[in-house]
Coordinates of C-alpha atoms in Angstrom, one line a residue:
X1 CA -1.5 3.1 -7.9
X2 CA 1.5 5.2 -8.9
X3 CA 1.9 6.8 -5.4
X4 CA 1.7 3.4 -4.4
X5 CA 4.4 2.3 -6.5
X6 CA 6.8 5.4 -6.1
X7 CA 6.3 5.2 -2.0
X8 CA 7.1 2.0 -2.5
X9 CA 10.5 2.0 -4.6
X10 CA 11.7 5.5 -2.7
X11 CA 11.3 3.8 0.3
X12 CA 12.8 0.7 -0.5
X13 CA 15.4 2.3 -2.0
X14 CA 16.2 4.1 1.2
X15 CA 16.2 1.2 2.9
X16 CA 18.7 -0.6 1.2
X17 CA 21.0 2.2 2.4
X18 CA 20.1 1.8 6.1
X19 CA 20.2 -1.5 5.2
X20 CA 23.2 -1.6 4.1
X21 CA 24.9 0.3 7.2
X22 CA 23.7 -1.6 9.2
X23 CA 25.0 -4.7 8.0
X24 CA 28.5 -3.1 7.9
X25 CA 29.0 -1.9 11.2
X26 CA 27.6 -5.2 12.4
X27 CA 30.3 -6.6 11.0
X28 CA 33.0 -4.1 12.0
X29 CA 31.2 -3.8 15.5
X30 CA 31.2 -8.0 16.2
X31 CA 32.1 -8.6 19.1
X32 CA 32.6 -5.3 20.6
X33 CA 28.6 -4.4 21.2
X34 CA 26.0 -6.2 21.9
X35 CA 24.2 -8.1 19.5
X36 CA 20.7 -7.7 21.3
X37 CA 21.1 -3.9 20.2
X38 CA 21.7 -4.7 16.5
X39 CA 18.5 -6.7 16.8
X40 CA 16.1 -4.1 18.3
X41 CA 18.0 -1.8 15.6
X42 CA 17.0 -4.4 13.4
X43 CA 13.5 -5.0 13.6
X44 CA 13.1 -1.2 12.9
X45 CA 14.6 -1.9 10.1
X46 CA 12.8 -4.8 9.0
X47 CA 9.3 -2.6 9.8
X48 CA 10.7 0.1 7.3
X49 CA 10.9 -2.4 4.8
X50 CA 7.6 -4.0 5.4
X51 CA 5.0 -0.1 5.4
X52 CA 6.6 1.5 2.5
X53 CA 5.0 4.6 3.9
X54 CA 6.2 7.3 5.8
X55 CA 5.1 10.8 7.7
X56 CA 5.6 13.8 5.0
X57 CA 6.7 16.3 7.3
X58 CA 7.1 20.0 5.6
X59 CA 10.7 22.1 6.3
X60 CA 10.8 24.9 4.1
X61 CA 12.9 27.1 3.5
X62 CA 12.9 30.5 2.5
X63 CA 14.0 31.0 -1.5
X64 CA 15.7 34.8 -1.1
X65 CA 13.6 36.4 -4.1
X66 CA 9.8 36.3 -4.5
X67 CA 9.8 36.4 -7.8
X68 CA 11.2 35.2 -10.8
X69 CA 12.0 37.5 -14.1
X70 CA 11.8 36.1 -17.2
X71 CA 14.0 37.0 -20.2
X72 CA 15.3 34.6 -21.9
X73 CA 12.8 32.0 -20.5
X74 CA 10.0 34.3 -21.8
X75 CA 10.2 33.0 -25.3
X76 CA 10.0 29.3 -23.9
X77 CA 6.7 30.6 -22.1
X78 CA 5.6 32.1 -25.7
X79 CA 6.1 28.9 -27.1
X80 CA 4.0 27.5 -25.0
X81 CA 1.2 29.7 -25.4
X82 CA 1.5 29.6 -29.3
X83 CA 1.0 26.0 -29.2
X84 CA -1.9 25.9 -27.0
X85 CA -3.6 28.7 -28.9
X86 CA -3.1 26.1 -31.6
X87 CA -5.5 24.1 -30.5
X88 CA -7.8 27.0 -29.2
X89 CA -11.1 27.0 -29.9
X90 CA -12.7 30.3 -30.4
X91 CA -14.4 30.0 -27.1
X92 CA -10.5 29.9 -25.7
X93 CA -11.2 26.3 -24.8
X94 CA -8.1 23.8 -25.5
X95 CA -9.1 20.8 -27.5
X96 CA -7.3 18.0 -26.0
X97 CA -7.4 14.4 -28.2
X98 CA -8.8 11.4 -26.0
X99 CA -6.2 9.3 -24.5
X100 CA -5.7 5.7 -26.3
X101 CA -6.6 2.5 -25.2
X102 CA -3.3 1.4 -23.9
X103 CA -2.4 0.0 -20.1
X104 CA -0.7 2.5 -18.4
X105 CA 3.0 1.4 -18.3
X106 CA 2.8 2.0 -14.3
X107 CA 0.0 -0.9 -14.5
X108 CA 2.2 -3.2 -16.2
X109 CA 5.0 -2.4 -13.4
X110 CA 2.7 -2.7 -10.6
X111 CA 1.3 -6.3 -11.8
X112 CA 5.1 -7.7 -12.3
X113 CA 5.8 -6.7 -8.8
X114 CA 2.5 -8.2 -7.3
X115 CA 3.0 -11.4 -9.4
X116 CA 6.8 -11.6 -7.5
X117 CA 5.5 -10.6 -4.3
X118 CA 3.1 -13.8 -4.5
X119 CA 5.8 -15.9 -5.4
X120 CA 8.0 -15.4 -3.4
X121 CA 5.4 -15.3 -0.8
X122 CA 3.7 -19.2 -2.2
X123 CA 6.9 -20.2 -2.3
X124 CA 8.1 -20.0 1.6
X125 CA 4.5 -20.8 2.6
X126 CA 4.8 -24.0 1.0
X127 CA 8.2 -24.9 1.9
X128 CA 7.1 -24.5 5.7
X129 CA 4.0 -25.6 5.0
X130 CA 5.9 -29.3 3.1
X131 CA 8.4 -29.1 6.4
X132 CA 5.6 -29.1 9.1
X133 CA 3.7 -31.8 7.2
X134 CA 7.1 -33.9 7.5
X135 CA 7.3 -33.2 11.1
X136 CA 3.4 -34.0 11.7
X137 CA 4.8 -37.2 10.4
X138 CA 8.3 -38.5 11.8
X139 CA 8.0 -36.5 15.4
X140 CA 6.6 -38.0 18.7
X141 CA 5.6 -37.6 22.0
X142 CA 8.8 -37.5 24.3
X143 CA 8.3 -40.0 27.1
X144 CA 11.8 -39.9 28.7
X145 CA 11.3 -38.1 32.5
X146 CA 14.9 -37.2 32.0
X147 CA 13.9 -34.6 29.5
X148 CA 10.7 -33.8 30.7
X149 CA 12.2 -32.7 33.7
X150 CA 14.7 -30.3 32.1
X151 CA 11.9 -29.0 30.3
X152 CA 9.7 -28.1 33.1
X153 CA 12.7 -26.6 34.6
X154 CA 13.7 -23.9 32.4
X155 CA 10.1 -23.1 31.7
X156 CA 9.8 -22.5 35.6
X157 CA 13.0 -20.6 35.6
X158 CA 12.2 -18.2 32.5
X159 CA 8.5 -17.5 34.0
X160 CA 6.7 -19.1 31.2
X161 CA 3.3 -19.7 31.1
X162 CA 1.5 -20.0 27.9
X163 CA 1.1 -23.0 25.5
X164 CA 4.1 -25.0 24.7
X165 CA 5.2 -28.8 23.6
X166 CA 8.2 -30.8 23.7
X167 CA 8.8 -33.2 20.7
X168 CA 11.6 -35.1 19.3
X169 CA 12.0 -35.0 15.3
X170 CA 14.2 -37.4 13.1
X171 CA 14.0 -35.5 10.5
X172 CA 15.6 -32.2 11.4
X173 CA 19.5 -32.2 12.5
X174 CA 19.3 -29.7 14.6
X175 CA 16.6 -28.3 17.5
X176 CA 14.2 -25.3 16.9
X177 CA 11.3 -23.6 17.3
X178 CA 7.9 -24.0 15.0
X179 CA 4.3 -22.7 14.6
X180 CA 3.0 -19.4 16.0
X181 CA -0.1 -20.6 17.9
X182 CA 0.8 -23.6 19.4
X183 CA 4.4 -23.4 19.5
X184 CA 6.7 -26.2 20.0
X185 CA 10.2 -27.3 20.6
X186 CA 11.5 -30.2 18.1
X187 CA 14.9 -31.9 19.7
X188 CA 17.0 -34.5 17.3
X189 CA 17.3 -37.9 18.1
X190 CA 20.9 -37.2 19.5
X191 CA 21.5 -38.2 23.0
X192 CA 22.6 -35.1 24.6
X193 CA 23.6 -34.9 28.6
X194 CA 21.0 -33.2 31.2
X195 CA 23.7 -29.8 31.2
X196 CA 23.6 -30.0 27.3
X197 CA 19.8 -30.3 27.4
X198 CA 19.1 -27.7 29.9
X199 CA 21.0 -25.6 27.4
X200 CA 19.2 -26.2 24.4
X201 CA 16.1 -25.7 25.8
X202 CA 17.2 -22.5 27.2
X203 CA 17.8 -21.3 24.2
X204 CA 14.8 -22.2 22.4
X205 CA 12.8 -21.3 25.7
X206 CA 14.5 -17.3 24.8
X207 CA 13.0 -17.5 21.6
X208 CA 9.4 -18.1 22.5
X209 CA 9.6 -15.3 25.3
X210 CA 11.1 -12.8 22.7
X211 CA 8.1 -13.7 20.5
X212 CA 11.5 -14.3 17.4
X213 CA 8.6 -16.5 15.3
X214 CA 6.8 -13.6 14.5
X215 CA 9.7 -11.4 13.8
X216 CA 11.2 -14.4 11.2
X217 CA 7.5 -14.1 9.8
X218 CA 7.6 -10.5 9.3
X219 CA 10.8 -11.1 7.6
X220 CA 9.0 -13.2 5.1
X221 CA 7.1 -10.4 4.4
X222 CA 9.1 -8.0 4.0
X223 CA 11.3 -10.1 1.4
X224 CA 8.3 -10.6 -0.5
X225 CA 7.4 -6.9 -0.7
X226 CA 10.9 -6.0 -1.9
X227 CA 11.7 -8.8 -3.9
X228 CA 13.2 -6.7 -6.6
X229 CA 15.7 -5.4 -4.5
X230 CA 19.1 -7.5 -3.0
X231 CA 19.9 -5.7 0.2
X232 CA 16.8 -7.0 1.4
X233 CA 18.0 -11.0 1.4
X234 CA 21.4 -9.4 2.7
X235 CA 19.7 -7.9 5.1
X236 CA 17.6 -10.7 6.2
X237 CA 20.6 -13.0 6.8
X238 CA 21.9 -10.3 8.8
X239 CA 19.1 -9.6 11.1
X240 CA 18.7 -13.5 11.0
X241 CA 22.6 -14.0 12.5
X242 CA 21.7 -11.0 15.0
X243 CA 18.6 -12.6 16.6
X244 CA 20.3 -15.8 16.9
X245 CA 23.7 -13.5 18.4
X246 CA 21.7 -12.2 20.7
X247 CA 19.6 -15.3 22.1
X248 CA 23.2 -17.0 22.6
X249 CA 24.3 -13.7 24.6
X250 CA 21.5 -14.1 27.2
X251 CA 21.4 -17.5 27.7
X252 CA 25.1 -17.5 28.8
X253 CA 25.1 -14.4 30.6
X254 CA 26.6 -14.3 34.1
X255 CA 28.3 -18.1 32.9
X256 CA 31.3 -18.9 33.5
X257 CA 34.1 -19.8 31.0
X258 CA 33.6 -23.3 31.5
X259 CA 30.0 -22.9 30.8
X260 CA 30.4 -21.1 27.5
X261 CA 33.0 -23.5 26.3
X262 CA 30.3 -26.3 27.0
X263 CA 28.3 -24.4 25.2
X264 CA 30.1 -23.6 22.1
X265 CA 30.9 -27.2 22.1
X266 CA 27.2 -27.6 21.8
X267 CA 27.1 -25.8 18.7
X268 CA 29.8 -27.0 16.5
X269 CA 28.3 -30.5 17.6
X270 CA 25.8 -29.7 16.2
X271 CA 26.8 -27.7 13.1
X272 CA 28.5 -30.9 12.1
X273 CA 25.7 -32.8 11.3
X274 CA 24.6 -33.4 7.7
X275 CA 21.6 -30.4 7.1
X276 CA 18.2 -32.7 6.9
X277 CA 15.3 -30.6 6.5
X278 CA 16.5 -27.3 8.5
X279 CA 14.5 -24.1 7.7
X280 CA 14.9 -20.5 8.5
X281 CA 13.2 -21.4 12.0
X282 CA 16.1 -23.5 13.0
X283 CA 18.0 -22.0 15.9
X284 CA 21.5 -23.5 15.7
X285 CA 22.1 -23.6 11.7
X286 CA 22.3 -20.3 10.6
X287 CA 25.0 -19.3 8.3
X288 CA 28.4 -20.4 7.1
X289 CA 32.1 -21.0 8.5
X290 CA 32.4 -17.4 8.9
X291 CA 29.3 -16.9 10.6
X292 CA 30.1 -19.5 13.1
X293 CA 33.0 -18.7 14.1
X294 CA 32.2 -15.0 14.8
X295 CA 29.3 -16.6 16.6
X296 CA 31.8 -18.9 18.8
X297 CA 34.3 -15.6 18.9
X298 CA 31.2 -13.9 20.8
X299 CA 29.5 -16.4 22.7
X300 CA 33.4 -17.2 24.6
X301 CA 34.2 -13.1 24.7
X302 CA 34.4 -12.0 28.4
X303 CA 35.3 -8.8 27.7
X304 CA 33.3 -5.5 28.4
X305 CA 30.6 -4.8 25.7
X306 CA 29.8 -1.0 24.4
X307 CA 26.2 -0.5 24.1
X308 CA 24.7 0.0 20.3
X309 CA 22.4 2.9 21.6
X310 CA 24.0 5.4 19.3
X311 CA 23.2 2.6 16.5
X312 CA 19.7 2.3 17.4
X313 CA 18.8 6.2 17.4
X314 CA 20.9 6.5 14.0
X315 CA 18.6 3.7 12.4
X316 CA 15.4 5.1 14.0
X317 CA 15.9 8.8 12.9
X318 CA 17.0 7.6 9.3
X319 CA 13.5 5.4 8.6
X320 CA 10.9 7.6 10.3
X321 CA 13.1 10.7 8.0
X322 CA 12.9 8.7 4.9
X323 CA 9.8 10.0 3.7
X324 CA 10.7 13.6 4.6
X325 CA 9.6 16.4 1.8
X326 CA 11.7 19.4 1.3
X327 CA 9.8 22.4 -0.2
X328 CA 9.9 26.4 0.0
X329 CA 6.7 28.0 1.7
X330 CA 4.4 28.9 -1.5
X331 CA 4.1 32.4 -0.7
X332 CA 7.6 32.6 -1.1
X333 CA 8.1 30.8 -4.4
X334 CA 9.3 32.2 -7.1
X335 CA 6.0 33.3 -9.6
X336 CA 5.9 34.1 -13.7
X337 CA 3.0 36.8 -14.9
X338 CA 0.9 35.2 -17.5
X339 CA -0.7 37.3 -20.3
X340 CA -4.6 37.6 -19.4
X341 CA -5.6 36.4 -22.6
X342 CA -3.4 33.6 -22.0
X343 CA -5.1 32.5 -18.5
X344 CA -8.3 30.8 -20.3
X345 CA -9.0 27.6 -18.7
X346 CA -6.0 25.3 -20.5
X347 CA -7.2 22.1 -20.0
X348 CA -11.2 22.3 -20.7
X349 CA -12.2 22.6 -17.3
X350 CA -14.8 25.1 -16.9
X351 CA -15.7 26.3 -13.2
X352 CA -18.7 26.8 -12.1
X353 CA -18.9 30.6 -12.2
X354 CA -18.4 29.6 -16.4
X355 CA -21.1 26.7 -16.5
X356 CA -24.2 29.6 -14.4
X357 CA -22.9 32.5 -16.7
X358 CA -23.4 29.9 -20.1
X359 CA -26.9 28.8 -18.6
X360 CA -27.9 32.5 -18.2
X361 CA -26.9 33.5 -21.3
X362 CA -28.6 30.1 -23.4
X363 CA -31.7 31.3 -20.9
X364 CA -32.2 34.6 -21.8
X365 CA -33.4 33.8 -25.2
X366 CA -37.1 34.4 -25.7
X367 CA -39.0 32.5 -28.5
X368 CA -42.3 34.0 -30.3
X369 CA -45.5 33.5 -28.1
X370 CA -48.3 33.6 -31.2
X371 CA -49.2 30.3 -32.7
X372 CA -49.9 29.8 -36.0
X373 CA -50.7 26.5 -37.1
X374 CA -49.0 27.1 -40.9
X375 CA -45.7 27.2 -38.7
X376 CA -46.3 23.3 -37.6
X377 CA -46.7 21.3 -41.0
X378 CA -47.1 17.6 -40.7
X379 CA -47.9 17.9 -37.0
X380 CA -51.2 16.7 -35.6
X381 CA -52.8 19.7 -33.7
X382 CA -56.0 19.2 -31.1
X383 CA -57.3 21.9 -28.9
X384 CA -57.9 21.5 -25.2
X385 CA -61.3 22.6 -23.6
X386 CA -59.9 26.2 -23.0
X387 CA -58.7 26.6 -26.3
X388 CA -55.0 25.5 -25.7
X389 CA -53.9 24.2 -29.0
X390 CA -52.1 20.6 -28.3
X391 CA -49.0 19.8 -30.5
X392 CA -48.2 16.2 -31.4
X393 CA -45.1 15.2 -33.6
X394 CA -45.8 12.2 -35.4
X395 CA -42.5 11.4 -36.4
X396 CA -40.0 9.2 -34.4
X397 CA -37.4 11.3 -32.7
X398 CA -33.7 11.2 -34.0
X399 CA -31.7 8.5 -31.8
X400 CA -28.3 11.4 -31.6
X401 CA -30.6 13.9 -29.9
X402 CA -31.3 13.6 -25.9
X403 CA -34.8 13.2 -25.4
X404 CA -37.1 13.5 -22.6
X405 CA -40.7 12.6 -22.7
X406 CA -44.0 14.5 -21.0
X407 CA -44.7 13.2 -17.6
X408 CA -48.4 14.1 -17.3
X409 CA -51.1 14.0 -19.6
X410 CA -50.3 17.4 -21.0
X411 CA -47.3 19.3 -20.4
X412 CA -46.5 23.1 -21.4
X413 CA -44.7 24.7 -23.8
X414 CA -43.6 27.9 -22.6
X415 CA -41.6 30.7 -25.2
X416 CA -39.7 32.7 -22.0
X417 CA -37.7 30.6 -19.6
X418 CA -39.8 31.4 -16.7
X419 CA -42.2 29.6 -17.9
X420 CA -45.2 31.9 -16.9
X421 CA -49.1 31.6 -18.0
X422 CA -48.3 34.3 -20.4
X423 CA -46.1 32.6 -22.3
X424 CA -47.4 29.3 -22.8
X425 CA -48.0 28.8 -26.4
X426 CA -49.1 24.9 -26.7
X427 CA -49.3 21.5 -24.5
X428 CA -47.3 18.3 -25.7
X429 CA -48.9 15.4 -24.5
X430 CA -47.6 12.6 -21.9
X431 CA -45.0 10.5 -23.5
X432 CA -44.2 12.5 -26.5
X433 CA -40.5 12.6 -26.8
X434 CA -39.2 16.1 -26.3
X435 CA -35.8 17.0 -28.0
X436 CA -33.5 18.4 -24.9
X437 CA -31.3 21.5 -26.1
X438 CA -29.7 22.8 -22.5
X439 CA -30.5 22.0 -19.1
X440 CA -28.9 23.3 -15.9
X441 CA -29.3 21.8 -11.8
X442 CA -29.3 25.7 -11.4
X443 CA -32.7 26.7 -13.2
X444 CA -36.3 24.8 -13.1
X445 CA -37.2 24.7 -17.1
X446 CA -35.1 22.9 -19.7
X447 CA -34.5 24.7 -23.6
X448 CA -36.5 22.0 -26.0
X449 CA -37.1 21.8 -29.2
X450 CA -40.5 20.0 -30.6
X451 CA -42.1 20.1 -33.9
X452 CA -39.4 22.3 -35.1
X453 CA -40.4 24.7 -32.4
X454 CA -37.8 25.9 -29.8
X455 CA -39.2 26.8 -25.9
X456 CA -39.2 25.8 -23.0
X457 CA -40.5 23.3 -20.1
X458 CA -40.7 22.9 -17.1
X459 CA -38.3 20.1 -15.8
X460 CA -40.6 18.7 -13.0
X461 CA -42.9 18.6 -16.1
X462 CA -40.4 16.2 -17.8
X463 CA -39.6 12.8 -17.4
X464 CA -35.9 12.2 -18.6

């Protein structure tokens, strides 16, 4: 979770910078490149924003000195080792207090962003969700083979073949583009001539084939995984204007004046009407006075447009660098010498050279072999048929102690660790709860303890 949440803020925070660019030299390049550039430049943006994740790629670099002498940073290091030798134990083991019950204050952060992500994520849903239920209900079938006509016409001329309807809508003042999977065109009730018509449907016709839908989807996204930050709905206007820039570029490319000036008119036409019920997937209502008429300046510019190329590769390079990690080679880095009574595991962690040298040692001891029945008072003691004496505690076991019981009907009690016939000194029978003192994966017997008596048993012996 807090790699999560740091990729995520870097990342975003980088992007608001590329961002950022590259809404100012859209504006300072209107006009003068073309716009279908800024949106391919764009959607790599908008893909940055969306996988807050990026490829950590290793450039090191070499640090001049191999090592690093302590003077007057010794006595910080002393410091340290005074107070962890503080709270030493005599076995060199630091005693570190138990963390409190408290929610981590990167938990608290991480469920404030997922509670605006959802949001603002419920809240567009429902919005478009609220707008297509309207349209369900005031669009209709278009029955006029004027239109019809038109439509089939530009659907021939742009090559398209997949699933698409053609509705009118009184409830929207200007025409667009909805749904994903079944895609269709809503027109307004506005009588428009066959040129003007040929046009609009061009336009929207560009959209489909450019797949725009998705791309104003992913948008969504993207605003509600950066919420917290504001270039992202700066942004988002911007790459909103761009799409719409570039559409208007290729439907009047190769037109004449006469035909763009038609087509303007088409535009401010309908920019004039009253705003019904338009959404973010309206085509011809995006933006302000400004907007439109650096929109208008564009579509009636004749002049020779500069290619954004250099813009794309800048944008590229900077996302798929964001996440770049800058370190020096750690053979080369610079290295402090650490007393060797100082270099006792710090943090409690004891390896596994530590944990077989402990079990050999607890192991090793060897416990008296005679048996003397004086040495087990209060204990009931039987005898087997060879003479084994069998030991059995009548008292209940303490409930602090780990206990493990016999698993067969009687079970050995062995004084050496290898548990060998000569040292077995009694049987404990099944069931009888067996106090556990040490016990390893590394050896076969367990250290006991059992009517006062400490030994050994075989673990397969045990049932725990």
């Amino acid at each position: 979770m807090i790699e999560f949440m740091n990729q995520l803020f870097h990342i975003s925070c980088i992007m608001a910078v590329i961002a950022a660019v590259y809404i100012l030299a859209g504006a300072l390049a209107s006009g003068k490149y073309f716009a279908g550039d800024f949106y391919c430049a764009g959607k790599m943006i908008l893909i940055g924003f969306i996988i807050p994740f990026r490829p950590r790629i290793k450039i090191f670099f070499p640090m001049g000195s191999t090592s690093i002498l302590c003077s007057e940073g010794t006595g910080s290091l002393q410091n340290v080792f005074a107070a962890l030798a503080e709270k030493t134990g005599g076995d060199g083991t630091v005693f570190i207090p138990a963390p409190a019950a408290a929610v981590s204050p990167v938990m608290i952060v991480f469920f404030i962003w997922l509670f605006g992500f959802f949001v603002v994520l419920f809240y567009h849903v429902m919005k478009y969700v609220s707008f297509k239920r309207m349209v369900e209900r005031w669009s209709g079938d278009i029955a006029d083979a004027r239109i019809l006509e038109a439509f089939r016409e530009i659907k021939n001329q742009l090559g398209i073949t997949s699933y698409l309807q053609i509705r009118k809508c009184a409830c929207i003042s200007s025409p667009m583009l909805i749904q994903l999977l079944k895609p269709a065109i809503l027109l307004t009730d506005a009588q428009m001539a066959r040129e003007d018509l040929l046009l609009v449907l061009r336009h929207e016709m560009i959209h489909l084939k450019r797949k725009d839908l998705w791309y104003r989807w992913a948008l969504l996204l993207a605003v509600a995984i950066n919420w917290f930050n504001p270039t992202v709905y700066a942004f988002s206007r911007a790459f909103t204007c761009f799409c719409e820039l570039s559409c208007d570029e290729l439907v009047t490319e190769n037109m004449p004046e006469a035909g763009r000036y038609r087509y303007s008119m088409i535009i401010i036409h309908l920019a004039g009407y009253k705003a019904k019920s338009n959404t973010l997937f309206s085509s011809f209502s995006c933006g302000g006075k400004k907007y439109m008429k650096n929109r208008l300046f564009s579509i009636m510019s004749t002049g020779k447009k500069r290619l954004g190329t250099a813009v794309f590769a800048i944008c590229f390079l900077s996302i798929f660098c964001a996440g770049m990690v800058f370190a020096a080679p750690g053979n080369e880095r610079g290295t402090v010498d650490i007393p060797a009574e100082r270099t006792v595991n710090a943090y409690g962690i004891k390896t596994n050279e530590d944990i077989d040298r402990e079990m050999t040692e607890a192991f090793s001891e060897v416990f008296g072999n005679e048996f003397d029945k004086n040495n087990f008072p209060g204990m009931i003691i039987t005898y087997d048929e060879s003479g084994v004496p069998i030991v059995t505690d009548p008292d209940a076991p303490q409930k602090s102690a780990v206990y493990a019981g016999g698993k067969y009907e009687i079970n050995g009690f062995y004084s050496s660790s290898d548990c060998s016939d000569s040292s077995l000194v009694f049987y404990v029978l099944k069931g009888r709860p067996v106090e556990v003192l040490d016990s390893s994966s590394s050896t076969t017997a367990a250290k006991v303890k059992y009517a006062g008596s400490g030994g050994y048993m075989k673990k397969d012996e045990l049932k725990f």
